């Protein structure tokens, strides 16, 4: 890819990887320029989403960004709080996050996933007005889905390693599986 290609993707959008009735809808903050240029979520080489998703047990092998549609076979999907691609999330305004939160809530209501996993607690706080939210399960639903705030897998997030992120994503996966068993047993 030529160096100017990611820059040309500024403000572009990327299609969601979604279907109705997913187990988990993962929600990124917004597409990176690399994601905008390739059309594949979490495509920046420094982004740790794909290795963390595998290490936490959500996928049987580490998928490449170009294989993103394979998530659907595992009941997983991807969207973003804000649709437009930027180099950094701090280029987004508070208003964009709030508007994105409203759009996301409507999307979740339409798609009806069991869980919404927002990967970036600061984006979650801003989009939904939950200033004191922390990583982990949240005490409310969005569009009928339970909510879990996960660490941002961006390479710029130095507070979390791949291992500590995989542990938190794994804690979330355990809750998802428990809910699936409880839902099936209650049928």
Short mmCIF file of N, CA and C in Angstrom, two decimals:
data_model
loop_
_atom_site.label_atom_id
_atom_site.label_comp_id
_atom_site.label_asym_id
_atom_site.label_seq_id
_atom_site.Cartn_x
_atom_site.Cartn_y
_atom_site.Cartn_z
N UNK A 1 0.85 -1.17 0.00
CA UNK A 1 0.00 0.00 0.00
C UNK A 1 0.89 1.24 0.00
N UNK A 2 0.59 2.15 -0.87
CA UNK A 2 1.35 3.39 -0.97
C UNK A 2 1.09 4.25 0.27
N UNK A 3 2.10 5.01 0.74
CA UNK A 3 1.95 5.80 1.96
C UNK A 3 0.78 6.79 1.92
N UNK A 4 0.42 7.28 0.75
CA UNK A 4 -0.67 8.26 0.67
C UNK A 4 -2.06 7.62 0.76
N UNK A 5 -2.16 6.31 0.58
CA UNK A 5 -3.47 5.66 0.60
C UNK A 5 -4.21 5.78 1.93
N UNK A 6 -3.55 5.52 3.08
CA UNK A 6 -4.29 5.71 4.33
C UNK A 6 -4.76 7.16 4.51
N UNK A 7 -3.94 8.14 4.18
CA UNK A 7 -4.35 9.54 4.31
C UNK A 7 -5.57 9.85 3.45
N UNK A 8 -5.64 9.23 2.28
CA UNK A 8 -6.77 9.45 1.39
C UNK A 8 -8.07 8.88 1.98
N UNK A 9 -7.94 8.00 2.97
CA UNK A 9 -9.12 7.38 3.59
C UNK A 9 -9.72 8.24 4.70
N UNK A 10 -9.10 9.37 5.02
CA UNK A 10 -9.63 10.23 6.08
C UNK A 10 -11.10 10.54 5.83
N UNK A 11 -11.91 10.41 6.86
CA UNK A 11 -13.36 10.67 6.84
C UNK A 11 -14.17 9.64 6.05
N UNK A 12 -13.52 8.58 5.55
CA UNK A 12 -14.28 7.51 4.88
C UNK A 12 -14.99 6.67 5.93
N UNK A 13 -15.88 5.80 5.50
CA UNK A 13 -16.57 4.89 6.40
C UNK A 13 -16.31 3.46 5.96
N UNK A 14 -16.54 2.54 6.86
CA UNK A 14 -16.31 1.12 6.61
C UNK A 14 -17.60 0.37 6.94
N UNK A 15 -17.94 -0.58 6.12
CA UNK A 15 -19.17 -1.36 6.36
C UNK A 15 -19.06 -2.17 7.65
N UNK A 16 -20.17 -2.23 8.37
CA UNK A 16 -20.24 -3.07 9.56
C UNK A 16 -20.19 -4.54 9.15
N UNK A 17 -19.76 -5.37 10.06
CA UNK A 17 -19.82 -6.82 9.91
C UNK A 17 -20.89 -7.25 10.90
N UNK A 18 -22.12 -7.38 10.43
CA UNK A 18 -23.24 -7.62 11.35
C UNK A 18 -24.27 -8.57 10.75
N UNK A 19 -25.07 -9.10 11.63
CA UNK A 19 -26.24 -9.92 11.29
C UNK A 19 -27.17 -9.84 12.48
N UNK A 20 -28.40 -10.19 12.30
CA UNK A 20 -29.35 -10.20 13.41
C UNK A 20 -29.05 -11.33 14.37
N UNK A 21 -29.27 -11.10 15.67
CA UNK A 21 -29.16 -12.14 16.68
C UNK A 21 -27.76 -12.60 17.02
N UNK A 22 -26.77 -11.76 16.88
CA UNK A 22 -25.39 -12.12 17.24
C UNK A 22 -25.27 -12.38 18.74
N UNK A 23 -24.28 -13.17 19.11
CA UNK A 23 -23.97 -13.32 20.53
C UNK A 23 -23.35 -12.02 21.04
N UNK A 24 -22.38 -11.47 20.26
CA UNK A 24 -21.67 -10.26 20.66
C UNK A 24 -21.50 -9.34 19.46
N UNK A 25 -21.82 -8.09 19.65
CA UNK A 25 -21.50 -7.05 18.69
C UNK A 25 -20.38 -6.22 19.31
N UNK A 26 -19.17 -6.39 18.78
CA UNK A 26 -18.03 -5.59 19.23
C UNK A 26 -18.13 -4.23 18.57
N UNK A 27 -17.89 -3.20 19.36
CA UNK A 27 -18.02 -1.84 18.86
C UNK A 27 -16.72 -1.08 19.10
N UNK A 28 -16.02 -0.77 18.01
CA UNK A 28 -14.81 0.03 18.10
C UNK A 28 -15.15 1.50 18.29
N UNK A 29 -14.14 2.30 18.51
CA UNK A 29 -14.34 3.74 18.68
C UNK A 29 -14.69 4.35 17.33
N UNK A 30 -13.79 4.22 16.37
CA UNK A 30 -14.00 4.65 14.99
C UNK A 30 -12.91 4.01 14.15
N UNK A 31 -13.10 3.96 12.83
CA UNK A 31 -12.09 3.33 11.98
C UNK A 31 -10.79 4.14 11.95
N UNK A 32 -9.68 3.43 11.94
CA UNK A 32 -8.38 4.08 11.71
C UNK A 32 -8.26 4.39 10.23
N UNK A 33 -7.25 5.15 9.87
CA UNK A 33 -7.03 5.43 8.45
C UNK A 33 -6.72 4.15 7.69
N UNK A 34 -5.99 3.23 8.31
CA UNK A 34 -5.68 1.95 7.67
C UNK A 34 -6.96 1.14 7.44
N UNK A 35 -7.84 1.15 8.42
CA UNK A 35 -9.13 0.47 8.26
C UNK A 35 -9.92 1.12 7.13
N UNK A 36 -9.93 2.44 7.09
CA UNK A 36 -10.62 3.14 6.01
C UNK A 36 -10.05 2.80 4.64
N UNK A 37 -8.72 2.67 4.57
CA UNK A 37 -8.07 2.37 3.29
C UNK A 37 -8.30 0.94 2.84
N UNK A 38 -8.36 0.00 3.80
CA UNK A 38 -8.49 -1.42 3.44
C UNK A 38 -9.94 -1.90 3.45
N UNK A 39 -10.79 -1.22 4.21
CA UNK A 39 -12.17 -1.68 4.37
C UNK A 39 -12.29 -2.80 5.39
N UNK A 40 -11.22 -3.04 6.16
CA UNK A 40 -11.22 -4.11 7.16
C UNK A 40 -11.04 -3.52 8.55
N UNK A 41 -11.90 -3.90 9.46
CA UNK A 41 -11.86 -3.39 10.83
C UNK A 41 -10.57 -3.80 11.55
N UNK A 42 -10.10 -2.90 12.40
CA UNK A 42 -8.91 -3.14 13.22
C UNK A 42 -7.71 -3.56 12.35
N UNK A 43 -7.55 -2.87 11.23
CA UNK A 43 -6.53 -3.26 10.24
C UNK A 43 -5.14 -2.69 10.51
N UNK A 44 -5.02 -1.69 11.36
CA UNK A 44 -3.70 -1.11 11.61
C UNK A 44 -2.80 -2.20 12.21
N UNK A 45 -1.57 -2.33 11.71
CA UNK A 45 -0.68 -3.40 12.22
C UNK A 45 -0.45 -3.35 13.73
N UNK A 46 -0.54 -2.18 14.34
CA UNK A 46 -0.32 -2.07 15.78
C UNK A 46 -1.56 -2.37 16.61
N UNK A 47 -2.70 -2.58 15.96
CA UNK A 47 -3.92 -2.85 16.70
C UNK A 47 -3.92 -4.31 17.15
N UNK A 48 -4.30 -4.54 18.38
CA UNK A 48 -4.20 -5.88 18.98
C UNK A 48 -5.53 -6.61 19.07
N UNK A 49 -6.57 -6.09 18.41
CA UNK A 49 -7.90 -6.71 18.50
C UNK A 49 -7.87 -8.18 18.09
N UNK A 50 -7.32 -8.47 16.91
CA UNK A 50 -7.38 -9.84 16.39
C UNK A 50 -6.61 -10.84 17.25
N UNK A 51 -5.37 -10.51 17.70
CA UNK A 51 -4.70 -11.47 18.60
C UNK A 51 -5.43 -11.63 19.94
N UNK A 52 -5.97 -10.54 20.46
CA UNK A 52 -6.67 -10.62 21.75
C UNK A 52 -7.96 -11.43 21.61
N UNK A 53 -8.68 -11.24 20.51
CA UNK A 53 -9.90 -12.00 20.29
C UNK A 53 -9.61 -13.50 20.29
N UNK A 54 -8.52 -13.89 19.64
CA UNK A 54 -8.14 -15.30 19.61
C UNK A 54 -7.65 -15.78 20.98
N UNK A 55 -6.74 -15.06 21.59
CA UNK A 55 -6.18 -15.49 22.88
C UNK A 55 -7.24 -15.59 23.97
N UNK A 56 -8.30 -14.81 23.84
CA UNK A 56 -9.36 -14.85 24.86
C UNK A 56 -10.37 -15.98 24.60
N UNK A 57 -10.22 -16.67 23.45
CA UNK A 57 -11.08 -17.82 23.16
C UNK A 57 -12.31 -17.53 22.33
N UNK A 58 -12.46 -16.32 21.82
CA UNK A 58 -13.61 -16.02 20.97
C UNK A 58 -13.50 -16.68 19.59
N UNK A 59 -12.26 -16.85 19.09
CA UNK A 59 -12.06 -17.48 17.79
C UNK A 59 -11.05 -18.62 17.94
N UNK A 60 -11.20 -19.69 17.16
CA UNK A 60 -10.30 -20.84 17.30
C UNK A 60 -8.89 -20.59 16.77
N UNK A 61 -8.73 -19.54 15.96
CA UNK A 61 -7.41 -19.16 15.46
C UNK A 61 -7.41 -17.64 15.29
N UNK A 62 -6.22 -17.09 15.13
CA UNK A 62 -6.14 -15.64 14.96
C UNK A 62 -6.53 -15.29 13.53
N UNK A 63 -7.62 -14.56 13.40
CA UNK A 63 -8.07 -14.11 12.09
C UNK A 63 -7.27 -12.89 11.66
N UNK A 64 -7.20 -12.71 10.37
CA UNK A 64 -6.60 -11.49 9.80
C UNK A 64 -7.75 -10.51 9.56
N UNK A 65 -7.45 -9.22 9.55
CA UNK A 65 -8.52 -8.26 9.28
C UNK A 65 -9.32 -8.58 8.01
N UNK A 66 -8.66 -9.07 6.97
CA UNK A 66 -9.34 -9.39 5.72
C UNK A 66 -10.32 -10.56 5.88
N UNK A 67 -10.23 -11.29 6.99
CA UNK A 67 -11.13 -12.42 7.25
C UNK A 67 -12.27 -12.03 8.20
N UNK A 68 -12.51 -10.75 8.34
CA UNK A 68 -13.48 -10.26 9.33
C UNK A 68 -14.87 -10.87 9.21
N UNK A 69 -15.30 -11.21 8.01
CA UNK A 69 -16.66 -11.77 7.87
C UNK A 69 -16.78 -13.17 8.49
N UNK A 70 -15.64 -13.83 8.74
CA UNK A 70 -15.68 -15.13 9.41
C UNK A 70 -16.21 -15.02 10.84
N UNK A 71 -16.15 -13.81 11.40
CA UNK A 71 -16.68 -13.61 12.76
C UNK A 71 -18.14 -14.01 12.85
N UNK A 72 -18.87 -13.79 11.77
CA UNK A 72 -20.31 -14.07 11.78
C UNK A 72 -20.60 -15.53 12.09
N UNK A 73 -19.74 -16.43 11.65
CA UNK A 73 -19.97 -17.86 11.93
C UNK A 73 -19.83 -18.20 13.41
N UNK A 74 -19.17 -17.30 14.16
CA UNK A 74 -19.01 -17.48 15.61
C UNK A 74 -20.01 -16.64 16.40
N UNK A 75 -20.96 -16.04 15.68
CA UNK A 75 -21.97 -15.21 16.35
C UNK A 75 -21.44 -13.86 16.80
N UNK A 76 -20.39 -13.39 16.13
CA UNK A 76 -19.74 -12.13 16.49
C UNK A 76 -19.85 -11.14 15.34
N UNK A 77 -19.86 -9.86 15.66
CA UNK A 77 -19.89 -8.82 14.64
C UNK A 77 -19.09 -7.61 15.08
N UNK A 78 -18.94 -6.66 14.16
CA UNK A 78 -18.17 -5.43 14.45
C UNK A 78 -18.89 -4.22 13.87
N UNK A 79 -18.91 -3.16 14.67
CA UNK A 79 -19.37 -1.85 14.24
C UNK A 79 -18.49 -0.82 14.95
N UNK A 80 -18.84 0.46 14.84
CA UNK A 80 -18.10 1.53 15.51
C UNK A 80 -19.05 2.54 16.12
N UNK A 81 -18.58 3.24 17.16
CA UNK A 81 -19.38 4.31 17.74
C UNK A 81 -19.51 5.45 16.73
N UNK A 82 -18.38 5.86 16.17
CA UNK A 82 -18.35 6.92 15.16
C UNK A 82 -17.89 6.29 13.86
N UNK A 83 -18.59 6.59 12.78
CA UNK A 83 -18.34 5.91 11.51
C UNK A 83 -17.12 6.42 10.74
N UNK A 84 -16.73 7.68 10.91
CA UNK A 84 -15.70 8.23 10.04
C UNK A 84 -14.28 7.88 10.49
N UNK A 85 -13.43 7.63 9.51
CA UNK A 85 -12.03 7.25 9.76
C UNK A 85 -11.19 8.48 10.10
N UNK A 86 -10.34 8.32 11.12
CA UNK A 86 -9.39 9.35 11.52
C UNK A 86 -8.07 8.68 11.89
N UNK A 87 -7.03 9.49 12.00
CA UNK A 87 -5.73 8.95 12.43
C UNK A 87 -5.76 8.59 13.91
N UNK A 88 -6.48 9.39 14.70
CA UNK A 88 -6.55 9.18 16.15
C UNK A 88 -7.95 9.48 16.64
N UNK A 89 -8.37 8.79 17.67
CA UNK A 89 -9.72 9.00 18.22
C UNK A 89 -9.88 10.40 18.80
N UNK A 90 -8.79 11.04 19.23
CA UNK A 90 -8.92 12.38 19.80
C UNK A 90 -9.25 13.45 18.75
N UNK A 91 -9.35 13.04 17.50
CA UNK A 91 -9.79 13.95 16.44
C UNK A 91 -11.32 14.05 16.39
N UNK A 92 -12.00 13.22 17.16
CA UNK A 92 -13.47 13.20 17.18
C UNK A 92 -14.00 14.14 18.25
N UNK A 93 -15.13 14.76 17.98
CA UNK A 93 -15.73 15.68 18.95
C UNK A 93 -16.67 14.92 19.89
N UNK A 94 -16.94 15.55 21.02
CA UNK A 94 -17.91 14.99 21.98
C UNK A 94 -19.26 14.81 21.30
N UNK A 95 -19.64 15.77 20.48
CA UNK A 95 -20.92 15.68 19.77
C UNK A 95 -20.96 14.46 18.84
N UNK A 96 -19.84 14.18 18.16
CA UNK A 96 -19.80 12.99 17.29
C UNK A 96 -19.99 11.72 18.10
N UNK A 97 -19.38 11.67 19.28
CA UNK A 97 -19.55 10.48 20.14
C UNK A 97 -21.01 10.34 20.59
N UNK A 98 -21.62 11.43 21.00
CA UNK A 98 -23.00 11.36 21.48
C UNK A 98 -23.95 10.97 20.35
N UNK A 99 -23.76 11.57 19.18
CA UNK A 99 -24.59 11.20 18.03
C UNK A 99 -24.35 9.75 17.66
N UNK A 100 -23.09 9.32 17.69
CA UNK A 100 -22.76 7.92 17.41
C UNK A 100 -23.40 6.97 18.40
N UNK A 101 -23.48 7.38 19.67
CA UNK A 101 -24.14 6.56 20.68
C UNK A 101 -25.62 6.36 20.37
N UNK A 102 -26.27 7.39 19.88
CA UNK A 102 -27.69 7.28 19.52
C UNK A 102 -27.86 6.35 18.32
N UNK A 103 -26.99 6.50 17.33
CA UNK A 103 -27.05 5.63 16.15
C UNK A 103 -26.78 4.18 16.55
N UNK A 104 -25.79 3.99 17.42
CA UNK A 104 -25.44 2.64 17.88
C UNK A 104 -26.60 2.00 18.64
N UNK A 105 -27.25 2.76 19.51
CA UNK A 105 -28.39 2.22 20.26
C UNK A 105 -29.49 1.75 19.32
N UNK A 106 -29.76 2.52 18.28
CA UNK A 106 -30.79 2.12 17.30
C UNK A 106 -30.36 0.87 16.54
N UNK A 107 -29.08 0.80 16.20
CA UNK A 107 -28.55 -0.36 15.49
C UNK A 107 -28.68 -1.62 16.35
N UNK A 108 -28.33 -1.49 17.61
CA UNK A 108 -28.41 -2.63 18.53
C UNK A 108 -29.86 -3.06 18.70
N UNK A 109 -30.76 -2.11 18.82
CA UNK A 109 -32.18 -2.45 18.95
C UNK A 109 -32.66 -3.22 17.72
N UNK A 110 -32.20 -2.83 16.55
CA UNK A 110 -32.59 -3.51 15.31
C UNK A 110 -31.97 -4.90 15.21
N UNK A 111 -30.68 -5.03 15.51
CA UNK A 111 -29.96 -6.30 15.32
C UNK A 111 -30.16 -7.30 16.46
N UNK A 112 -30.47 -6.81 17.65
CA UNK A 112 -30.74 -7.65 18.82
C UNK A 112 -29.60 -8.62 19.19
N UNK A 113 -28.36 -8.14 19.31
CA UNK A 113 -27.31 -9.04 19.83
C UNK A 113 -27.56 -9.27 21.32
N UNK A 114 -27.03 -10.37 21.84
CA UNK A 114 -27.12 -10.63 23.29
C UNK A 114 -26.31 -9.59 24.06
N UNK A 115 -25.11 -9.31 23.55
CA UNK A 115 -24.18 -8.41 24.23
C UNK A 115 -23.67 -7.36 23.25
N UNK A 116 -23.45 -6.15 23.77
CA UNK A 116 -22.72 -5.09 23.09
C UNK A 116 -21.42 -4.91 23.85
N UNK A 117 -20.29 -5.09 23.17
CA UNK A 117 -18.98 -4.92 23.80
C UNK A 117 -18.31 -3.70 23.19
N UNK A 118 -18.21 -2.63 23.98
CA UNK A 118 -17.59 -1.41 23.49
C UNK A 118 -16.11 -1.47 23.83
N UNK A 119 -15.26 -1.44 22.81
CA UNK A 119 -13.81 -1.56 23.02
C UNK A 119 -13.21 -0.15 23.10
N UNK A 120 -13.26 0.36 24.31
CA UNK A 120 -12.77 1.70 24.61
C UNK A 120 -13.69 2.34 25.63
N UNK A 121 -13.32 2.30 26.91
CA UNK A 121 -14.20 2.78 27.97
C UNK A 121 -14.42 4.29 27.89
N UNK A 122 -13.44 5.04 27.42
CA UNK A 122 -13.61 6.49 27.31
C UNK A 122 -14.65 6.82 26.25
N UNK A 123 -14.61 6.12 25.14
CA UNK A 123 -15.63 6.32 24.09
C UNK A 123 -17.01 5.95 24.62
N UNK A 124 -17.09 4.87 25.37
CA UNK A 124 -18.35 4.44 25.96
C UNK A 124 -18.89 5.52 26.90
N UNK A 125 -18.02 6.03 27.78
CA UNK A 125 -18.43 7.07 28.72
C UNK A 125 -19.01 8.28 27.98
N UNK A 126 -18.31 8.71 26.95
CA UNK A 126 -18.72 9.91 26.22
C UNK A 126 -20.00 9.67 25.41
N UNK A 127 -20.06 8.56 24.69
CA UNK A 127 -21.21 8.27 23.82
C UNK A 127 -22.50 8.09 24.61
N UNK A 128 -22.41 7.55 25.81
CA UNK A 128 -23.62 7.22 26.56
C UNK A 128 -23.77 8.00 27.87
N UNK A 129 -22.91 8.99 28.08
CA UNK A 129 -23.04 9.83 29.27
C UNK A 129 -22.81 9.08 30.57
N UNK A 130 -21.97 8.07 30.53
CA UNK A 130 -21.69 7.24 31.72
C UNK A 130 -20.29 7.60 32.24
N UNK A 131 -20.16 8.77 32.85
CA UNK A 131 -18.86 9.31 33.21
C UNK A 131 -18.05 8.45 34.17
N UNK A 132 -18.70 7.64 34.98
CA UNK A 132 -17.97 6.83 35.97
C UNK A 132 -17.80 5.38 35.54
N UNK A 133 -18.16 5.05 34.30
CA UNK A 133 -18.04 3.66 33.83
C UNK A 133 -16.60 3.18 33.92
N UNK A 134 -16.46 1.90 34.20
CA UNK A 134 -15.15 1.26 34.26
C UNK A 134 -15.18 0.04 33.35
N UNK A 135 -14.01 -0.50 33.09
CA UNK A 135 -13.90 -1.74 32.32
C UNK A 135 -14.72 -2.81 33.02
N UNK A 136 -15.49 -3.57 32.24
CA UNK A 136 -16.27 -4.66 32.82
C UNK A 136 -17.74 -4.54 32.46
N UNK A 137 -18.58 -5.38 33.09
CA UNK A 137 -20.02 -5.35 32.79
C UNK A 137 -20.62 -4.05 33.29
N UNK A 138 -21.60 -3.55 32.54
CA UNK A 138 -22.28 -2.31 32.90
C UNK A 138 -23.63 -2.65 33.51
N UNK A 139 -24.20 -1.69 34.22
CA UNK A 139 -25.43 -1.96 34.96
C UNK A 139 -26.70 -1.60 34.20
N UNK A 140 -26.62 -1.47 32.90
CA UNK A 140 -27.81 -1.16 32.09
C UNK A 140 -27.68 -1.84 30.74
N UNK A 141 -28.75 -1.80 29.97
CA UNK A 141 -28.73 -2.36 28.63
C UNK A 141 -28.81 -1.22 27.61
N UNK A 142 -28.41 -1.52 26.39
CA UNK A 142 -28.54 -0.59 25.26
C UNK A 142 -29.27 -1.35 24.17
N UNK A 143 -30.40 -0.83 23.76
CA UNK A 143 -31.18 -1.47 22.71
C UNK A 143 -31.57 -2.90 23.04
N UNK A 144 -31.65 -3.23 24.32
CA UNK A 144 -32.00 -4.58 24.75
C UNK A 144 -30.81 -5.49 24.98
N UNK A 145 -29.60 -5.05 24.63
CA UNK A 145 -28.40 -5.89 24.81
C UNK A 145 -27.69 -5.54 26.11
N UNK A 146 -27.14 -6.55 26.75
CA UNK A 146 -26.28 -6.30 27.90
C UNK A 146 -25.00 -5.65 27.39
N UNK A 147 -24.32 -4.90 28.25
CA UNK A 147 -23.17 -4.10 27.83
C UNK A 147 -21.95 -4.43 28.67
N UNK A 148 -20.80 -4.54 27.98
CA UNK A 148 -19.52 -4.74 28.64
C UNK A 148 -18.53 -3.75 28.01
N UNK A 149 -17.84 -2.98 28.82
CA UNK A 149 -16.79 -2.08 28.33
C UNK A 149 -15.46 -2.82 28.41
N UNK A 150 -14.78 -2.89 27.28
CA UNK A 150 -13.50 -3.59 27.17
C UNK A 150 -12.37 -2.60 26.92
N UNK A 151 -11.14 -3.00 27.21
CA UNK A 151 -10.01 -2.12 26.91
C UNK A 151 -9.86 -1.89 25.40
N UNK A 152 -9.45 -0.70 25.05
CA UNK A 152 -9.19 -0.35 23.66
C UNK A 152 -7.96 -1.11 23.17
N UNK A 153 -8.07 -1.89 22.09
CA UNK A 153 -6.93 -2.69 21.63
C UNK A 153 -5.89 -1.91 20.81
N UNK A 154 -6.09 -0.62 20.63
CA UNK A 154 -5.14 0.18 19.88
C UNK A 154 -3.74 0.04 20.48
N UNK A 155 -2.74 0.03 19.62
CA UNK A 155 -1.36 0.01 20.08
C UNK A 155 -1.00 1.25 20.88
N UNK A 156 -1.80 2.31 20.75
CA UNK A 156 -1.56 3.54 21.50
C UNK A 156 -1.98 3.39 22.97
N UNK A 157 -2.74 2.35 23.30
CA UNK A 157 -3.19 2.12 24.68
C UNK A 157 -2.12 1.30 25.40
N UNK A 158 -1.18 2.02 26.02
CA UNK A 158 -0.05 1.37 26.68
C UNK A 158 -0.40 0.82 28.06
N UNK A 159 -1.59 1.13 28.57
CA UNK A 159 -1.97 0.67 29.91
C UNK A 159 -2.29 -0.83 29.94
N UNK A 160 -2.58 -1.39 28.77
CA UNK A 160 -2.96 -2.80 28.70
C UNK A 160 -2.02 -3.53 27.74
N UNK A 161 -1.55 -4.71 28.16
CA UNK A 161 -0.76 -5.57 27.28
C UNK A 161 -1.70 -6.52 26.56
N UNK A 162 -1.18 -7.23 25.58
CA UNK A 162 -2.00 -8.24 24.91
C UNK A 162 -2.49 -9.26 25.95
N UNK A 163 -1.63 -9.65 26.86
CA UNK A 163 -2.01 -10.66 27.86
C UNK A 163 -3.10 -10.15 28.79
N UNK A 164 -2.96 -8.93 29.32
CA UNK A 164 -3.98 -8.44 30.25
C UNK A 164 -5.30 -8.16 29.52
N UNK A 165 -5.21 -7.72 28.26
CA UNK A 165 -6.44 -7.55 27.49
C UNK A 165 -7.11 -8.89 27.23
N UNK A 166 -6.31 -9.90 26.87
CA UNK A 166 -6.88 -11.23 26.61
C UNK A 166 -7.56 -11.77 27.86
N UNK A 167 -7.02 -11.48 29.03
CA UNK A 167 -7.65 -11.93 30.28
C UNK A 167 -9.00 -11.25 30.47
N UNK A 168 -9.07 -9.93 30.21
CA UNK A 168 -10.35 -9.22 30.37
C UNK A 168 -11.35 -9.66 29.32
N UNK A 169 -10.92 -9.80 28.07
CA UNK A 169 -11.82 -10.29 27.02
C UNK A 169 -12.27 -11.71 27.35
N UNK A 170 -11.38 -12.51 27.95
CA UNK A 170 -11.73 -13.87 28.36
C UNK A 170 -12.77 -13.87 29.47
N UNK A 171 -12.65 -12.93 30.40
CA UNK A 171 -13.65 -12.79 31.46
C UNK A 171 -15.01 -12.47 30.85
N UNK A 172 -15.00 -11.61 29.85
CA UNK A 172 -16.23 -11.28 29.14
C UNK A 172 -16.78 -12.51 28.41
N UNK A 173 -15.90 -13.25 27.71
CA UNK A 173 -16.34 -14.44 26.97
C UNK A 173 -17.00 -15.45 27.90
N UNK A 174 -16.46 -15.62 29.09
CA UNK A 174 -17.06 -16.52 30.06
C UNK A 174 -18.49 -16.09 30.40
N UNK A 175 -18.72 -14.80 30.55
CA UNK A 175 -20.08 -14.31 30.82
C UNK A 175 -21.00 -14.55 29.63
N UNK A 176 -20.48 -14.34 28.43
CA UNK A 176 -21.26 -14.58 27.22
C UNK A 176 -21.68 -16.04 27.15
N UNK A 177 -20.73 -16.95 27.40
CA UNK A 177 -21.04 -18.38 27.35
C UNK A 177 -22.02 -18.77 28.44
N UNK A 178 -21.87 -18.21 29.63
CA UNK A 178 -22.79 -18.52 30.73
C UNK A 178 -24.20 -18.06 30.36
N UNK A 179 -24.30 -16.86 29.79
CA UNK A 179 -25.60 -16.36 29.37
C UNK A 179 -26.22 -17.26 28.30
N UNK A 180 -25.40 -17.75 27.38
CA UNK A 180 -25.89 -18.64 26.34
C UNK A 180 -26.44 -19.93 26.91
N UNK A 181 -25.77 -20.47 27.92
CA UNK A 181 -26.23 -21.70 28.58
C UNK A 181 -27.53 -21.40 29.33
N UNK A 182 -27.55 -20.28 30.06
CA UNK A 182 -28.75 -19.92 30.84
C UNK A 182 -29.94 -19.70 29.91
N UNK A 183 -29.71 -19.04 28.78
CA UNK A 183 -30.77 -18.77 27.83
C UNK A 183 -31.31 -20.08 27.24
N UNK A 184 -30.39 -20.99 26.89
CA UNK A 184 -30.80 -22.26 26.30
C UNK A 184 -31.55 -23.12 27.32
N UNK A 185 -31.05 -23.16 28.54
CA UNK A 185 -31.69 -23.97 29.57
C UNK A 185 -33.08 -23.42 29.92
N UNK A 186 -33.24 -22.10 29.81
CA UNK A 186 -34.52 -21.50 30.14
C UNK A 186 -35.56 -21.64 29.05
N UNK A 187 -35.17 -22.16 27.90
CA UNK A 187 -36.10 -22.29 26.75
C UNK A 187 -36.99 -23.49 26.90
#
